[in-house]
CSV table of C-alpha atoms in Angstrom, one decimal:
chain,number,residue,atom,x,y,z
K,1039,UNK,CA,28.0,15.5,-17.3
K,1040,UNK,CA,29.8,14.0,-14.0
K,1041,UNK,CA,30.8,10.7,-14.0
K,1042,UNK,CA,28.6,10.2,-11.1
K,1043,UNK,CA,25.5,10.9,-13.0
K,1044,UNK,CA,27.2,9.0,-16.3
K,1045,UNK,CA,27.4,5.9,-14.1
K,1046,UNK,CA,23.8,6.2,-12.7
K,1047,UNK,CA,22.1,6.4,-16.3
K,1048,UNK,CA,24.6,3.5,-17.1
K,1049,UNK,CA,23.3,1.4,-14.2
K,1050,UNK,CA,19.8,2.5,-14.6
K,1051,UNK,CA,19.8,1.3,-18.6
K,1052,UNK,CA,20.8,-2.1,-17.4
K,1053,UNK,CA,17.0,-3.5,-16.8
K,1054,UNK,CA,14.0,-3.3,-18.7
K,1055,UNK,CA,10.6,-5.0,-17.8
K,1056,UNK,CA,11.2,-7.7,-20.5
K,1057,UNK,CA,14.6,-8.5,-19.4
K,1058,UNK,CA,14.9,-8.4,-15.5
K,1059,UNK,CA,16.9,-11.7,-15.6
K,1060,UNK,CA,19.8,-9.1,-16.5
K,1061,UNK,CA,20.0,-8.5,-12.8
K,1062,UNK,CA,22.6,-11.4,-12.2
K,1063,UNK,CA,24.9,-9.2,-14.4
K,1064,UNK,CA,25.2,-6.3,-12.4
K,1065,UNK,CA,28.5,-5.5,-10.9
K,1066,UNK,CA,27.9,-5.2,-7.1
K,1067,UNK,CA,31.4,-3.8,-6.9
K,1068,UNK,CA,30.3,-0.6,-8.1
K,1069,UNK,CA,28.5,-0.1,-4.9
K,1070,UNK,CA,31.6,1.9,-3.5
K,1071,UNK,CA,31.2,4.2,-6.5
K,1072,UNK,CA,27.6,5.0,-6.1
K,1073,UNK,CA,27.6,5.0,-2.3
K,1074,UNK,CA,27.0,8.6,-2.2
K,1075,UNK,CA,24.2,8.8,-5.3
K,1076,UNK,CA,21.3,8.6,-2.5
K,1077,UNK,CA,22.3,12.1,-1.3
K,1078,UNK,CA,21.2,13.6,-4.4
K,1079,UNK,CA,18.0,12.8,-3.4
K,1080,UNK,CA,18.1,14.3,0.1
K,1081,UNK,CA,15.4,16.7,0.8
K,1082,UNK,CA,16.5,19.7,2.7
K,1083,UNK,CA,14.0,22.3,1.9
K,1084,UNK,CA,10.3,20.9,1.9
K,1085,UNK,CA,7.8,23.7,2.6
K,1086,UNK,CA,6.2,23.7,5.8
K,1087,UNK,CA,8.2,20.8,7.1
K,1088,UNK,CA,9.0,20.4,10.8
K,1089,UNK,CA,11.8,20.2,12.7
K,1090,UNK,CA,13.2,16.7,12.6
K,1091,UNK,CA,16.1,14.6,13.7
K,1092,UNK,CA,16.5,12.2,10.7
K,1093,UNK,CA,17.4,12.7,7.1
K,1094,UNK,CA,14.6,11.5,4.4
K,1095,UNK,CA,15.1,11.2,0.6
K,1096,UNK,CA,12.6,11.7,-2.7
K,1097,UNK,CA,13.0,11.2,-6.3
K,1098,UNK,CA,13.0,8.9,-9.3
K,1099,UNK,CA,14.3,5.9,-10.0
K,1100,UNK,CA,14.1,4.6,-13.7
K,1101,UNK,CA,13.3,0.9,-14.3
K,1102,UNK,CA,13.1,0.8,-17.7
K,1103,UNK,CA,15.4,3.1,-19.8
K,1104,UNK,CA,14.2,2.6,-23.3
K,1105,UNK,CA,10.9,3.3,-22.6
K,1106,UNK,CA,11.7,6.3,-19.8
K,1107,UNK,CA,9.8,4.5,-17.3
K,1108,UNK,CA,10.4,5.7,-13.7
K,1109,UNK,CA,9.1,5.3,-10.2
K,1110,UNK,CA,8.5,8.1,-7.5
K,1111,UNK,CA,9.9,7.3,-4.1
K,1112,UNK,CA,10.0,8.9,-0.9
K,1113,UNK,CA,12.6,7.3,1.7
K,1114,UNK,CA,12.5,8.3,5.7
K,1115,UNK,CA,15.1,6.9,7.6
K,1116,UNK,CA,14.6,5.7,11.0
K,1117,UNK,CA,14.3,8.5,13.9
K,1118,UNK,CA,16.8,6.6,16.0
K,1119,UNK,CA,19.8,4.0,15.0
K,1120,UNK,CA,18.8,4.0,11.4
K,1121,UNK,CA,21.6,1.6,10.6
K,1122,UNK,CA,20.5,-0.7,13.0
K,1123,UNK,CA,16.8,-1.1,12.0
K,1124,UNK,CA,15.1,-2.8,9.1
K,1125,UNK,CA,14.0,-1.4,6.0
K,1126,UNK,CA,10.1,-1.7,5.0
K,1127,UNK,CA,8.1,-0.7,1.8
K,1128,UNK,CA,4.9,0.6,1.9
K,1129,UNK,CA,2.6,0.2,-0.7
K,1130,UNK,CA,-1.1,1.6,-1.3
K,1131,UNK,CA,-3.8,-0.1,-3.7
K,1132,UNK,CA,-6.4,1.1,-5.7
K,1133,UNK,CA,-5.4,0.3,-7.9
K,1134,UNK,CA,-4.2,3.5,-8.9
K,1135,UNK,CA,-3.8,5.2,-5.6
K,1136,UNK,CA,-0.7,6.9,-4.1
K,1137,UNK,CA,1.3,5.7,-1.3
K,1138,UNK,CA,2.7,9.0,-1.1
K,1139,UNK,CA,-0.7,10.7,-0.6
K,1140,UNK,CA,-2.1,8.1,1.7
K,1141,UNK,CA,0.5,5.8,3.5
K,1142,UNK,CA,3.0,8.7,4.0
K,1143,UNK,CA,1.1,11.5,4.4
K,1144,UNK,CA,-1.9,10.5,6.0
K,1145,UNK,CA,-1.1,7.3,7.9
K,1146,UNK,CA,2.2,6.5,8.7
K,1147,UNK,CA,4.8,8.8,7.4
K,1148,UNK,CA,6.3,11.7,10.0
K,1149,UNK,CA,4.5,14.5,8.2
K,1150,UNK,CA,0.8,15.0,7.7
K,1151,UNK,CA,-0.7,17.4,5.3
K,1152,UNK,CA,-2.5,20.2,7.4
K,1153,UNK,CA,-5.8,21.1,6.6
K,1154,UNK,CA,-5.0,24.0,4.7
K,1155,UNK,CA,-2.9,22.3,1.9
K,1156,UNK,CA,-0.1,24.5,3.0
K,1157,UNK,CA,1.9,23.0,5.8
K,1158,UNK,CA,2.8,19.8,7.4
K,1159,UNK,CA,2.2,18.6,10.9
K,1160,UNK,CA,4.6,16.1,12.7
K,1161,UNK,CA,3.4,12.5,13.4
K,1162,UNK,CA,4.6,11.4,16.6
K,1163,UNK,CA,3.2,7.8,15.8
K,1164,UNK,CA,5.1,7.6,12.3
K,1165,UNK,CA,6.4,4.1,11.7
K,1166,UNK,CA,9.9,5.5,11.1
K,1167,UNK,CA,10.5,5.4,14.8
K,1168,UNK,CA,10.4,1.4,14.4
K,1169,UNK,CA,11.9,1.4,10.9
K,1170,UNK,CA,13.5,2.7,7.7
K,1171,UNK,CA,10.4,3.5,5.8
K,1172,UNK,CA,10.2,3.5,1.8
K,1173,UNK,CA,6.9,4.5,-0.1
K,1174,UNK,CA,6.7,3.8,-3.4
K,1175,UNK,CA,4.1,5.5,-6.2
K,1176,UNK,CA,3.3,2.3,-8.2
K,1177,UNK,CA,3.0,1.2,-10.8
K,1178,UNK,CA,3.6,4.3,-13.5
K,1179,UNK,CA,0.8,6.7,-14.0
K,1180,UNK,CA,0.3,6.6,-10.0
K,1181,UNK,CA,1.0,10.1,-8.4
K,1182,UNK,CA,4.5,11.5,-9.8
K,1183,UNK,CA,5.4,8.1,-11.4
K,1184,UNK,CA,5.2,8.0,-15.1
K,1185,UNK,CA,6.5,6.7,-18.4
K,1186,UNK,CA,7.6,8.4,-21.8
K,1187,UNK,CA,6.0,5.5,-23.7
K,1188,UNK,CA,2.3,5.7,-23.9
K,1189,UNK,CA,1.8,2.1,-24.6
K,1190,UNK,CA,3.0,1.4,-21.4
K,1191,UNK,CA,0.0,2.6,-19.5
K,1192,UNK,CA,-2.0,-0.1,-21.5
K,1193,UNK,CA,-0.3,-2.7,-20.2
K,1194,UNK,CA,-0.5,-1.8,-16.4
K,1195,UNK,CA,-1.9,-4.9,-14.0
K,1196,UNK,CA,-0.7,-7.0,-10.9
K,1197,UNK,CA,2.4,-8.9,-13.2
K,1198,UNK,CA,3.4,-5.5,-14.7
K,1199,UNK,CA,3.7,-3.8,-11.0
K,1200,UNK,CA,5.3,-6.5,-9.6
K,1201,UNK,CA,7.9,-6.2,-12.1
K,1202,UNK,CA,8.5,-2.9,-11.9
K,1203,UNK,CA,8.8,-2.8,-8.2
K,1204,UNK,CA,11.1,-5.6,-8.2
K,1205,UNK,CA,13.3,-3.6,-10.4
K,1206,UNK,CA,12.9,-0.3,-8.6
K,1207,UNK,CA,14.0,-2.0,-5.4
K,1208,UNK,CA,17.6,-3.5,-7.2
K,1209,UNK,CA,17.9,0.0,-8.8
K,1210,UNK,CA,17.5,1.6,-5.6
K,1211,UNK,CA,19.8,-0.5,-3.4
K,1212,UNK,CA,22.3,0.9,-5.9
K,1213,UNK,CA,21.5,4.5,-4.6
K,1214,UNK,CA,21.4,3.0,-1.1
K,1215,UNK,CA,23.6,0.1,-1.1
K,1216,UNK,CA,24.0,0.2,2.9
K,1217,UNK,CA,20.4,-1.2,2.6
K,1218,UNK,CA,21.1,-4.0,-0.1
K,1219,UNK,CA,21.6,-7.0,2.9
K,1220,UNK,CA,19.2,-5.2,5.2
K,1221,UNK,CA,16.5,-7.2,7.1
K,1222,UNK,CA,13.4,-6.3,4.7
K,1223,UNK,CA,9.3,-6.5,4.8
K,1224,UNK,CA,6.7,-5.3,2.7
K,1225,UNK,CA,3.5,-3.6,4.1
K,1226,UNK,CA,0.4,-2.3,2.7
K,1227,UNK,CA,-3.2,-1.8,2.6
K,1228,UNK,CA,-6.3,-2.5,0.5
K,1229,UNK,CA,-5.5,-3.5,-3.0
K,1230,UNK,CA,-1.8,-3.8,-2.0
K,1231,UNK,CA,-3.2,-7.0,-0.5
K,1232,UNK,CA,-2.6,-8.5,-3.9
K,1233,UNK,CA,0.7,-6.2,-4.8
K,1234,UNK,CA,2.4,-7.2,-1.5
K,1235,UNK,CA,2.0,-11.1,-1.8
K,1236,UNK,CA,2.8,-10.9,-5.5
K,1237,UNK,CA,6.0,-8.9,-5.1
K,1238,UNK,CA,6.8,-11.1,-2.2
K,1239,UNK,CA,6.5,-14.2,-4.2
K,1240,UNK,CA,8.6,-12.5,-6.9
K,1241,UNK,CA,11.3,-11.9,-4.5
K,1242,UNK,CA,11.0,-15.5,-3.0
K,1243,UNK,CA,11.5,-17.0,-6.3
K,1244,UNK,CA,14.5,-14.8,-7.5
K,1245,UNK,CA,16.3,-15.2,-4.3
K,1246,UNK,CA,17.3,-18.9,-5.3
K,1247,UNK,CA,19.5,-17.1,-7.5
K,1248,UNK,CA,22.2,-15.4,-5.3
K,1249,UNK,CA,22.8,-12.3,-7.3
K,1250,UNK,CA,19.0,-11.7,-7.0
K,1251,UNK,CA,19.0,-11.9,-3.2
K,1252,UNK,CA,16.8,-9.6,-1.3
K,1253,UNK,CA,16.6,-10.3,2.4
K,1254,UNK,CA,12.8,-10.4,2.9
K,1255,UNK,CA,11.5,-11.8,6.2
K,1256,UNK,CA,7.8,-10.9,6.0
K,1257,UNK,CA,4.7,-9.0,5.0
K,1258,UNK,CA,1.9,-7.1,6.8
K,1259,UNK,CA,-1.1,-6.4,5.4
K,1260,UNK,CA,-4.0,-4.1,6.4
K,1261,UNK,CA,-7.8,-4.8,5.1
K,1262,UNK,CA,-6.3,-6.4,2.2
K,1263,UNK,CA,-7.9,-7.3,-0.8
K,1264,UNK,CA,-7.4,-11.2,-1.1
K,1265,UNK,CA,-9.9,-13.2,-2.5
K,1266,UNK,CA,-12.5,-11.6,-5.0
K,1267,UNK,CA,-15.1,-13.9,-4.3
K,1268,UNK,CA,-14.8,-13.8,-0.4
K,1269,UNK,CA,-13.9,-10.0,-0.6
K,1270,UNK,CA,-17.6,-9.8,-2.4
K,1271,UNK,CA,-19.2,-12.2,0.1
K,1272,UNK,CA,-18.0,-10.5,3.1
K,1273,UNK,CA,-18.8,-6.8,1.9
K,1274,UNK,CA,-22.4,-8.1,1.3
K,1275,UNK,CA,-22.6,-9.7,4.6
K,1276,UNK,CA,-21.3,-6.9,6.6
K,1277,UNK,CA,-23.3,-4.2,5.1
K,1278,UNK,CA,-26.3,-6.5,6.1
K,1279,UNK,CA,-24.8,-7.0,9.3
K,1280,UNK,CA,-24.2,-3.4,10.0
K,1281,UNK,CA,-27.8,-2.4,9.0
K,1282,UNK,CA,-26.9,-0.8,5.7
K,1283,UNK,CA,-29.0,-3.0,3.5
K,1284,UNK,CA,-32.1,-4.6,4.3
K,1285,UNK,CA,-32.8,-8.5,5.3
K,1286,UNK,CA,-35.0,-8.6,1.6
K,1287,UNK,CA,-31.9,-7.2,-0.1
K,1288,UNK,CA,-29.3,-9.2,1.5
K,1289,UNK,CA,-31.6,-12.4,0.4
K,1290,UNK,CA,-31.6,-11.4,-3.3
K,1291,UNK,CA,-27.8,-11.0,-3.3
K,1292,UNK,CA,-26.9,-14.2,-1.6
K,1293,UNK,CA,-29.4,-16.0,-3.5
K,1294,UNK,CA,-28.7,-14.4,-7.1
K,1295,UNK,CA,-24.9,-13.7,-7.0
K,1296,UNK,CA,-22.5,-16.2,-7.5
K,1297,UNK,CA,-19.1,-14.5,-6.8
K,1298,UNK,CA,-16.8,-17.7,-7.8
K,1299,UNK,CA,-18.6,-17.8,-11.1
K,1300,UNK,CA,-16.7,-16.0,-14.3
K,1301,UNK,CA,-20.0,-14.4,-15.0
K,1302,UNK,CA,-21.5,-13.3,-12.1
K,1303,UNK,CA,-22.8,-10.3,-13.6
K,1304,UNK,CA,-25.0,-11.7,-16.2
K,1305,UNK,CA,-27.7,-12.4,-13.4
K,1306,UNK,CA,-29.6,-9.1,-13.7
K,1307,UNK,CA,-31.2,-9.6,-10.0
K,1308,UNK,CA,-27.3,-9.7,-9.0
K,1309,UNK,CA,-26.5,-6.4,-10.7
K,1310,UNK,CA,-29.9,-4.7,-9.4
K,1311,UNK,CA,-28.9,-5.9,-5.9
K,1312,UNK,CA,-25.1,-4.9,-6.0
K,1313,UNK,CA,-26.0,-1.8,-7.5
K,1314,UNK,CA,-28.6,-0.9,-4.4
K,1315,UNK,CA,-26.0,-2.1,-1.9
K,1316,UNK,CA,-23.5,0.6,-3.4
K,1317,UNK,CA,-26.3,3.3,-3.6
K,1318,UNK,CA,-26.7,2.9,0.0
K,1319,UNK,CA,-22.5,3.2,0.6
K,1320,UNK,CA,-22.9,6.4,-1.6
K,1321,UNK,CA,-24.5,8.3,1.6
K,1322,UNK,CA,-21.9,7.5,4.0
K,1323,UNK,CA,-18.0,6.7,4.0
K,1324,UNK,CA,-17.8,2.9,3.1
K,1325,UNK,CA,-14.1,3.5,4.6
K,1326,UNK,CA,-15.5,4.4,8.0
K,1327,UNK,CA,-19.3,3.6,8.9
K,1328,UNK,CA,-19.3,6.0,11.3
K,1329,UNK,CA,-17.3,9.1,10.4
K,1330,UNK,CA,-18.9,11.9,8.5
K,1331,UNK,CA,-18.3,12.4,4.7
K,1332,UNK,CA,-16.6,15.5,3.1
K,1333,UNK,CA,-19.0,18.1,2.2
K,1334,UNK,CA,-17.6,20.4,0.0
K,1335,UNK,CA,-13.8,21.0,-0.1
K,1336,UNK,CA,-12.0,23.7,1.9
K,1337,UNK,CA,-8.7,23.0,0.1
K,1338,UNK,CA,-9.2,22.9,-3.8
K,1339,UNK,CA,-12.5,22.1,-5.7
K,1340,UNK,CA,-16.1,21.5,-4.9
K,1341,UNK,CA,-15.9,17.8,-5.8
K,1342,UNK,CA,-17.3,14.9,-3.1
K,1343,UNK,CA,-14.8,12.9,-2.1
K,1344,UNK,CA,-16.7,9.6,-1.7
K,1345,UNK,CA,-17.0,8.1,-5.4
K,1346,UNK,CA,-18.2,4.8,-6.1
K,1347,UNK,CA,-17.5,3.1,-9.8
K,1348,UNK,CA,-18.9,-0.3,-10.2
K,1349,UNK,CA,-18.2,-2.0,-13.8
K,1350,UNK,CA,-19.8,-5.5,-14.9
K,1351,UNK,CA,-17.1,-6.7,-17.0
K,1352,UNK,CA,-14.7,-7.0,-14.4
K,1353,UNK,CA,-14.7,-9.2,-10.9
K,1354,UNK,CA,-12.6,-6.3,-9.2
K,1355,UNK,CA,-14.0,-4.7,-6.3
K,1356,UNK,CA,-15.4,-1.2,-7.0
K,1357,UNK,CA,-13.4,1.8,-6.6
K,1358,UNK,CA,-14.5,3.9,-3.6
K,1359,UNK,CA,-12.7,6.8,-2.4
K,1360,UNK,CA,-13.1,8.6,0.9
K,1361,UNK,CA,-11.2,8.6,4.6
K,1362,UNK,CA,-11.2,10.3,7.6
K,1363,UNK,CA,-10.5,13.0,7.9
K,1364,UNK,CA,-12.7,12.8,5.0
K,1365,UNK,CA,-11.1,16.0,3.3
K,1366,UNK,CA,-7.6,14.8,3.6
K,1367,UNK,CA,-7.6,13.6,-0.1
K,1368,UNK,CA,-8.2,17.3,-1.1
K,1369,UNK,CA,-5.6,18.6,1.4
K,1370,UNK,CA,-2.6,16.0,0.0
K,1371,UNK,CA,-3.6,17.1,-3.8
K,1372,UNK,CA,-3.3,21.0,-2.8
K,1373,UNK,CA,0.2,20.4,-1.2
K,1374,UNK,CA,1.8,18.3,-3.9
K,1375,UNK,CA,0.5,20.3,-6.8
K,1376,UNK,CA,2.5,23.2,-5.4
K,1377,UNK,CA,5.7,24.1,-7.5
K,1378,UNK,CA,7.9,24.5,-4.5
K,1379,UNK,CA,7.1,21.4,-2.9
K,1380,UNK,CA,7.6,19.6,-6.5
K,1381,UNK,CA,11.0,21.2,-6.5
K,1382,UNK,CA,11.8,20.0,-3.0
K,1383,UNK,CA,11.0,16.5,-3.9
K,1384,UNK,CA,13.1,16.6,-6.9
K,1385,UNK,CA,9.9,16.0,-9.0
K,1386,UNK,CA,10.0,19.3,-10.8
K,1387,UNK,CA,11.9,22.1,-11.7
K,1388,UNK,CA,9.0,24.6,-10.3
K,1389,UNK,CA,8.4,25.7,-14.0
K,1390,UNK,CA,7.2,22.7,-15.8
K,1391,UNK,CA,4.9,20.8,-13.2
K,1392,UNK,CA,3.6,17.4,-12.9
K,1393,UNK,CA,-0.1,17.2,-12.2
K,1394,UNK,CA,-0.4,15.2,-9.4
K,1395,UNK,CA,-3.7,13.0,-8.2
K,1396,UNK,CA,-4.0,11.0,-5.2
K,1397,UNK,CA,-5.7,8.4,-7.4
K,1398,UNK,CA,-5.9,7.7,-11.1
K,1399,UNK,CA,-9.4,6.3,-11.8
K,1400,UNK,CA,-8.6,5.6,-15.4
K,1401,UNK,CA,-5.8,3.2,-14.2
K,1402,UNK,CA,-8.6,1.3,-12.2
K,1403,UNK,CA,-11.1,0.8,-15.7
K,1404,UNK,CA,-7.9,0.0,-17.7
K,1405,UNK,CA,-6.3,-2.4,-15.3
K,1406,UNK,CA,-5.7,-5.7,-17.4
K,1407,UNK,CA,-4.1,-8.3,-14.9
K,1408,UNK,CA,-5.8,-8.9,-11.3
K,1409,UNK,CA,-5.5,-12.2,-9.8
K,1410,UNK,CA,-8.7,-13.4,-8.4
K,1411,UNK,CA,-6.9,-14.7,-5.5
K,1412,UNK,CA,-3.5,-14.5,-3.7
K,1413,UNK,CA,-4.6,-17.6,-1.5
K,1414,UNK,CA,-2.1,-19.7,-3.1
K,1415,UNK,CA,0.8,-17.2,-2.7
K,1416,UNK,CA,-0.2,-17.0,0.9
K,1417,UNK,CA,0.4,-20.8,1.1
K,1418,UNK,CA,3.6,-20.7,-0.9
K,1419,UNK,CA,5.0,-18.0,1.6
K,1420,UNK,CA,3.8,-19.5,4.6
K,1421,UNK,CA,5.6,-22.7,3.6
K,1422,UNK,CA,8.8,-20.5,2.8
K,1423,UNK,CA,8.9,-19.7,6.5
K,1424,UNK,CA,8.1,-15.9,6.1
K,1425,UNK,CA,6.5,-13.7,8.7
K,1426,UNK,CA,2.5,-12.8,7.6
K,1427,UNK,CA,0.6,-10.5,9.9
K,1428,UNK,CA,-2.7,-9.4,8.6
K,1429,UNK,CA,-4.8,-6.6,10.3
K,1430,UNK,CA,-8.4,-5.2,9.8
K,1431,UNK,CA,-10.1,-2.0,11.0
K,1432,UNK,CA,-13.3,-3.4,12.2
K,1433,UNK,CA,-15.6,-0.4,10.8
K,1434,UNK,CA,-14.5,-0.6,7.4
K,1435,UNK,CA,-17.3,-1.5,4.8
K,1436,UNK,CA,-14.9,-1.4,1.6
K,1437,UNK,CA,-12.7,-4.7,2.5
K,1438,UNK,CA,-14.6,-5.7,6.0
K,1439,UNK,CA,-13.2,-7.8,8.7
K,1440,UNK,CA,-15.7,-10.7,7.4
K,1441,UNK,CA,-14.0,-10.8,4.0
K,1442,UNK,CA,-10.5,-11.0,5.7
K,1443,UNK,CA,-11.9,-14.0,7.9
K,1444,UNK,CA,-13.4,-15.7,5.1
K,1445,UNK,CA,-10.2,-15.7,3.2
K,1446,UNK,CA,-8.3,-16.9,6.0
K,1447,UNK,CA,-10.5,-19.8,6.6
K,1448,UNK,CA,-10.1,-21.0,3.3
K,1449,UNK,CA,-6.4,-21.7,4.4
K,1450,UNK,CA,-7.1,-24.2,6.7
K,1451,UNK,CA,-4.3,-23.4,9.0
K,1452,UNK,CA,-4.2,-24.7,12.6
K,1453,UNK,CA,-4.7,-22.3,15.5
K,1454,UNK,CA,-1.8,-22.0,17.9
K,1455,UNK,CA,-3.0,-19.0,20.1
K,1456,UNK,CA,-7.0,-18.9,20.3
K,1457,UNK,CA,-8.9,-15.8,19.7
K,1458,UNK,CA,-8.4,-13.1,22.2
K,1459,UNK,CA,-8.3,-9.5,23.2
K,1460,UNK,CA,-5.2,-7.5,22.8
K,1461,UNK,CA,-4.5,-4.4,24.5
K,1462,UNK,CA,-3.1,-1.0,24.5
K,1463,UNK,CA,-2.8,1.8,27.1
K,1464,UNK,CA,-5.0,-0.6,29.1
K,1465,UNK,CA,-8.0,-0.6,26.8
K,1466,UNK,CA,-8.9,-3.3,24.3
K,1467,UNK,CA,-7.3,-2.4,21.0
K,1468,UNK,CA,-8.9,-5.3,19.4
K,1469,UNK,CA,-8.8,-9.1,19.1
K,1470,UNK,CA,-6.1,-11.6,17.7
K,1471,UNK,CA,-5.5,-15.1,16.7
K,1472,UNK,CA,-2.2,-17.0,15.8
K,1473,UNK,CA,-2.1,-19.5,13.4
K,1474,UNK,CA,0.5,-21.6,12.1
K,1475,UNK,CA,2.6,-19.3,9.9
K,1476,UNK,CA,0.0,-16.2,10.4
K,1477,UNK,CA,-1.4,-13.7,12.8
K,1478,UNK,CA,-4.7,-12.0,12.4
K,1479,UNK,CA,-5.6,-9.1,14.4
K,1480,UNK,CA,-8.4,-6.3,14.4
K,1481,UNK,CA,-8.6,-2.8,15.5
K,1482,UNK,CA,-11.6,-1.7,17.5
K,1483,UNK,CA,-13.6,1.2,16.0
K,1484,UNK,CA,-10.8,1.8,12.9
K,1485,UNK,CA,-11.8,2.3,9.6
K,1486,UNK,CA,-10.1,0.8,6.1
K,1487,UNK,CA,-6.9,2.9,6.7
K,1488,UNK,CA,-6.5,2.1,10.3
K,1489,UNK,CA,-3.3,4.1,11.1
K,1490,UNK,CA,-5.3,7.2,10.7
K,1491,UNK,CA,-8.1,6.1,13.3
K,1492,UNK,CA,-5.7,4.3,15.6
K,1493,UNK,CA,-2.0,5.9,15.1
K,1494,UNK,CA,-0.7,4.7,18.7
K,1495,UNK,CA,-2.2,1.6,18.3
K,1496,UNK,CA,-1.0,0.7,15.0
K,1497,UNK,CA,2.2,1.8,15.7
K,1498,UNK,CA,2.2,-0.8,18.7
K,1499,UNK,CA,1.4,-3.4,16.1
K,1500,UNK,CA,3.8,-2.7,13.6
K,1501,UNK,CA,6.6,-2.7,16.5
K,1502,UNK,CA,5.3,-6.4,17.6
K,1503,UNK,CA,5.1,-7.3,13.8
K,1504,UNK,CA,9.1,-6.4,13.5
K,1505,UNK,CA,10.2,-8.2,16.8
K,1506,UNK,CA,7.7,-11.3,15.7
K,1507,UNK,CA,6.3,-10.8,19.3
K,1508,UNK,CA,2.7,-11.8,20.6
K,1509,UNK,CA,0.6,-8.5,20.8
K,1510,UNK,CA,-0.3,-7.7,24.5
K,1511,UNK,CA,-2.7,-9.6,25.7
K,1512,UNK,CA,-2.8,-8.2,29.3
K,1513,UNK,CA,-3.9,-4.8,30.4
């Protein structure tokens, strides 16, 4: 066993979920000895990879040695001047869905899985043109991330996820110490609308101790779940306003469903009404109202991609899977289950493979801790001076623009720049409004995962966010 490997195991063993506070005992002087550890994770032979001019790394970071709990990451350096650009962590939601399968491979990473599930295409609008991008499969049980302790999977929830993500960051900085003091942002979409603020709050609180310090400057959220009551109300009103449900059904749900109640689903009329609404959405892609669903599967199985699961014992939003290209989920599944791909990404030896799925359905059902609202965290982060931007694709029925507007309205923020269009390539890209401490923007004609629909536009918004500049408001 080499000294470097032994040192890695020793550092990894310093933390467990139950004793996160032990971070203060870390000896950052060890950075000089582990400065090259990240090189062990450099990806050099990824099958089908296009020619690139930047480095990328993938592998595991152990967040709890005792339980054998490890999170999988994929990190792409910026295409130019990586040493001068910020670090951005991207999280997808679910809970239970992969940031590698969605964010990195379908949306904002430099490689998009090809339609045969065998190769990769270069994404000219990858966000690593503007920042160093770190994608994390979180929590354990998502994608390649795992635990050797079965009981860990019975504890999964918002707090567990934030703790492990925070531990991951500190351990990752030991692998890549040059990023330890780098300007840092967290971004994500969907259920990461809860993950991201929760992790940001965790970092903010721990930063009061200098030995914990992470240079967090802001968060960026796309079509985010924010407040259960407002998210449900927005889903219902959006379905009605976009002719998915009838006036009569809308009235029934509005009159019988109290989404702010702890026993919303004890009302039979409410249950039946919501069931009928979700039944209508089974016919189309709720993530993108005006695009096709995946009929049949050219890459793997004959399963339909669009699924809706609704449980009455939880106020959590229903799990719905789909997207555009509607079959991209299947292409990703075919790609990441290849032995040569898993070997290249340092996941397996190519013989003992890890079964990869884009979403873990069981995790959604077993989720033990979901905050009903992160609005109080918003208020805390705004008061702390963090940059907060929220964007919303306006053809998403899953976490529709109405849900986000209802949640933002509850903040009662003072408007500093009134509602107006923003432009991209001389066309209206959407509308935006600036508040004291927060910016909200829409994307015209984009579904739930905005960068899939508007890759160039979303890159423009991302660049503006990093610079803290107002979106282009003139043609």
